[in-house]
CSV table of C-alpha atoms in Angstrom, one decimal:
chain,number,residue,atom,x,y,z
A,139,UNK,CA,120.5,124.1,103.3
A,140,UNK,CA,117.5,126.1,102.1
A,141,UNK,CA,115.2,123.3,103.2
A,142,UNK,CA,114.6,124.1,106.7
A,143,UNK,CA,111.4,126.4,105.8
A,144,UNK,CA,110.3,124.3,103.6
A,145,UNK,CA,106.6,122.2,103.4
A,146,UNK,CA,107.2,118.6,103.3
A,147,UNK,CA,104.5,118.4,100.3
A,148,UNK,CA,107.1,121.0,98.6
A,149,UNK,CA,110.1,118.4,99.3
A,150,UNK,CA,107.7,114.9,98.6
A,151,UNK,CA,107.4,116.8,95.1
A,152,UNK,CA,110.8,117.2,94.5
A,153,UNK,CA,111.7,113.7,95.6
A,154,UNK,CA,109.5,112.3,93.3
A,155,UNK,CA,111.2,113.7,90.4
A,156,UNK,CA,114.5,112.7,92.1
A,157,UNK,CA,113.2,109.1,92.3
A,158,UNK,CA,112.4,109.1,88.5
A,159,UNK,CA,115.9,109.8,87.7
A,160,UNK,CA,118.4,107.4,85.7
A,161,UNK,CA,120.4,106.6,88.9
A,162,UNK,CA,118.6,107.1,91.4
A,163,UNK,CA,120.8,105.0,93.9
A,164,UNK,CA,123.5,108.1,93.2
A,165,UNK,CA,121.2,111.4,93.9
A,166,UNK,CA,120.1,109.0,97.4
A,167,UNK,CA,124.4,108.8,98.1
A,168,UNK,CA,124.5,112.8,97.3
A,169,UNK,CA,121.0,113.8,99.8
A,170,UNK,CA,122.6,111.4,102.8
A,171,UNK,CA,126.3,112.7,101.6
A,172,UNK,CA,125.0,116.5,102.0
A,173,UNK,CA,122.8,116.2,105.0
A,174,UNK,CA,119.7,116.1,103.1
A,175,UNK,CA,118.0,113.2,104.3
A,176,UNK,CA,117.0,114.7,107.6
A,177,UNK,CA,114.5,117.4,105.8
A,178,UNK,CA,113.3,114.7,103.8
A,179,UNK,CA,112.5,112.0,107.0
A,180,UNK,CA,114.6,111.4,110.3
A,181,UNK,CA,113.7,107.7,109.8
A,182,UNK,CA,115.6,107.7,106.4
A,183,UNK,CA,118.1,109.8,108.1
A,184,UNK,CA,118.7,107.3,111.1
A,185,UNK,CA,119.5,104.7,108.8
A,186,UNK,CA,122.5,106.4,107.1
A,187,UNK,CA,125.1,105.2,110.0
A,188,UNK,CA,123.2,102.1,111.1
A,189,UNK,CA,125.3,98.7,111.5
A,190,UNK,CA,123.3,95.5,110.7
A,191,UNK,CA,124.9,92.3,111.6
A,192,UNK,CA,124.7,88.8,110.3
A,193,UNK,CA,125.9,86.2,108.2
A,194,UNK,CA,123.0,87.1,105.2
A,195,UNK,CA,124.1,91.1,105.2
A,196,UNK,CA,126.4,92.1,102.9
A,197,UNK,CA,126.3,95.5,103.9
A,198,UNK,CA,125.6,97.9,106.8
A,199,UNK,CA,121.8,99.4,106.1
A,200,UNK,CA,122.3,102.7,104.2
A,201,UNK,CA,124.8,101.2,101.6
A,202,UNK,CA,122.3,98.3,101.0
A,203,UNK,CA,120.0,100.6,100.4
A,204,UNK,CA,122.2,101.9,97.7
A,205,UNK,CA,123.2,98.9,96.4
A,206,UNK,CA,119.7,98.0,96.0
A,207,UNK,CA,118.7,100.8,94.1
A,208,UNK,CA,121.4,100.5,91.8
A,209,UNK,CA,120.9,97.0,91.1
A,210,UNK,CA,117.2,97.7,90.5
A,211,UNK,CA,118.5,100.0,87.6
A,212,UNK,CA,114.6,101.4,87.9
A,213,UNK,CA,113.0,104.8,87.2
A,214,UNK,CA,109.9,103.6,88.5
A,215,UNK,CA,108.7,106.0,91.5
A,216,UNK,CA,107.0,103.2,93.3
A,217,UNK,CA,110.1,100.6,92.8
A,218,UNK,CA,113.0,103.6,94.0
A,219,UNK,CA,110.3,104.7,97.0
A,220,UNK,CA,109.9,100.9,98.5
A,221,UNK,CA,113.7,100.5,98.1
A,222,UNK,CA,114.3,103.7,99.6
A,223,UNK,CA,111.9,103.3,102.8
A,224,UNK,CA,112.5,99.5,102.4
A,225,UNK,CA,114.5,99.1,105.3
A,226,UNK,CA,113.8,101.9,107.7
A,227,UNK,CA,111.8,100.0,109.9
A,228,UNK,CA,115.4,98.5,111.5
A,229,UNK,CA,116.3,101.6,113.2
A,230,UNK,CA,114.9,100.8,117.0
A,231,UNK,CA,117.3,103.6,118.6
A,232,UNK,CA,119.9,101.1,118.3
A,233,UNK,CA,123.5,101.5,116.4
A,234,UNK,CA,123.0,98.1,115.8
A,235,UNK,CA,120.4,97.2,113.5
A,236,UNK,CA,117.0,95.4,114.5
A,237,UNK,CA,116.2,92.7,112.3
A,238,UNK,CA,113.0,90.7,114.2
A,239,UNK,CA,109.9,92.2,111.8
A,240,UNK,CA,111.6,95.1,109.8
A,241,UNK,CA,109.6,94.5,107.3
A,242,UNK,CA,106.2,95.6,108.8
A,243,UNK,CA,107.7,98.5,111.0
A,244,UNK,CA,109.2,99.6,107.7
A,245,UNK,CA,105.6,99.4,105.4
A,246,UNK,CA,104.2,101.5,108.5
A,247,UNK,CA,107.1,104.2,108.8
A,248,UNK,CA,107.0,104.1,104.9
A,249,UNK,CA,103.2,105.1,104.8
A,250,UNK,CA,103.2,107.5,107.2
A,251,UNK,CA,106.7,109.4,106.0
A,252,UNK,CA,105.1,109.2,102.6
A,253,UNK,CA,101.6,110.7,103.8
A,254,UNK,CA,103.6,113.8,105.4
A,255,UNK,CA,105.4,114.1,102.3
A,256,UNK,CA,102.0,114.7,100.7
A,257,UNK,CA,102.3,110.8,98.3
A,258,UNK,CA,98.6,110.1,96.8
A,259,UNK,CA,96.9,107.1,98.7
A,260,UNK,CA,97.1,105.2,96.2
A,261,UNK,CA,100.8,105.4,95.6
A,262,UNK,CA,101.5,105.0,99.7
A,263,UNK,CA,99.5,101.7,99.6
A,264,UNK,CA,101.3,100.1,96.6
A,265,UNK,CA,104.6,101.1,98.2
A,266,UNK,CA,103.9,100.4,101.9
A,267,UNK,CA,102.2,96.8,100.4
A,268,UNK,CA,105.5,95.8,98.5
A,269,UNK,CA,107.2,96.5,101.2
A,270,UNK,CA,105.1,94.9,103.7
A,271,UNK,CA,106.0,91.6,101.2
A,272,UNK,CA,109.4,91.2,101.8
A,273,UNK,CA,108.5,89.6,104.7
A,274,UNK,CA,108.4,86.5,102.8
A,275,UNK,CA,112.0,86.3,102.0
A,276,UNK,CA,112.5,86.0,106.0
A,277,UNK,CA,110.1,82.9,106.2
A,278,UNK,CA,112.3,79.8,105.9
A,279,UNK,CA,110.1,77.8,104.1
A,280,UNK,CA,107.3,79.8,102.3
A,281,UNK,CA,104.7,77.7,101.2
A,282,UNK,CA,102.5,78.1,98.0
A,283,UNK,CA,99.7,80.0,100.3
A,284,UNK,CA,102.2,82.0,100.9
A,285,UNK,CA,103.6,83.4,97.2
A,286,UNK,CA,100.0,83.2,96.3
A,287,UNK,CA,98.9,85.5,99.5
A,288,UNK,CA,102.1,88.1,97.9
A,289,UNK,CA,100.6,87.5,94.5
A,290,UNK,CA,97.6,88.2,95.1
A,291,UNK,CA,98.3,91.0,96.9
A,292,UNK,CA,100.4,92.4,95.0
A,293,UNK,CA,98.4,92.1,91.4
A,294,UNK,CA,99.5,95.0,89.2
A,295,UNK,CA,102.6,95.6,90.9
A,296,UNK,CA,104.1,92.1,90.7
A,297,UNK,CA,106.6,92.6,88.2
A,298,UNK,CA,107.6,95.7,90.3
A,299,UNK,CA,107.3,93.7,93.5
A,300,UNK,CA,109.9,91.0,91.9
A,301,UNK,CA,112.4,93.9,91.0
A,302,UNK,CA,112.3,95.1,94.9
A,303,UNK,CA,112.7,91.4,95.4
A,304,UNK,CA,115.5,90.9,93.5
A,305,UNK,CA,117.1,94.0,94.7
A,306,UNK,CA,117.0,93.1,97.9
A,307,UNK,CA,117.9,89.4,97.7
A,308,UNK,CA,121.4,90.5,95.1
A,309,UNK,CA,122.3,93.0,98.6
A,310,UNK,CA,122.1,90.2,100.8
A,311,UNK,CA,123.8,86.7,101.0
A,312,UNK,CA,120.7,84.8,101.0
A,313,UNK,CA,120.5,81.9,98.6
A,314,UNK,CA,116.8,82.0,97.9
């Protein structure tokens, strides 16, 4: 592959436009299928043959990933880029994966794969911040401090937040 010289800002570019796309969840399949992933981030990459365990996963991590994307049926770049470094934050240099606080390891790889991939600030923070948020389908019983804490937090991005949500929650076998 013709990547190996290239910046990272050149390649955050290009996966912005492939995040736009109509099905995004299929051009993600074709960069892990083709050994793309690794030029794009080794934390995405590490995720494509990790093994998650547990009565709430339908799937191993990469094809939730996929799955989620697809269900999201999005061309939103900040909805396909939280889906896309949603879960990368349960690779711990494990096969199996790590599911104690994914959520925050994940917003913090996601900003800093995102910053080397030359994404505006603004854009990293919305994406790392939705992200960051799915922690509260992990809390048992979430409170009304809590969906107003995500609300709040979320403000402009709430309907987008939702369709992460809802993403995520149709990959899993949670009943929330």
């Amino acid at each position: 592959v013709g990547l190996k010289n290239k910046k990272p800002r050149r390649i955050g570019f290009e996966l912005k436009k492939i995040l736009e796309v109509e099905k995004p969840w299929l051009a993600a399949k074709v960069m892990a299928d083709w050994k793309i992933l690794p030029y794009i981030s080794e934390d995405l990459n590490n995720i494509v043959t990790l093994k998650q365990s547990g009565d709430d996963n339908k799937y191993h991590v990469w094809p939730q990933v996929l799955a989620m994307l697809r269900k999201a049926k999005s061309q939103d770049l900040v909805v396909n880029a939280a889906i896309l470094f949603s879960q990368i934050g349960k690779y711990d240099g494990e096969k199996i994966a790590n599911l104690e606080d994914w959520e925050e390891r994940s917003s913090e790889l996601a900003r800093k794969n995102l910053e080397n991939l030359g994404f505006s600030k603004k854009i990293i923070n919305r994406i790392a911040l939705m992200i960051y948020n799915l922690k509260i389908l992990s809390i048992d019983s979430p409170s009304p401090d809590d969906y107003r804490k995500v609300s709040l937090s979320a403000r402009e991005d709430l309907d987008k937040f939702y369709r992460v949500a809802e993403a995520y929650i149709a990959s899993t076998r949670k009943d929330i």
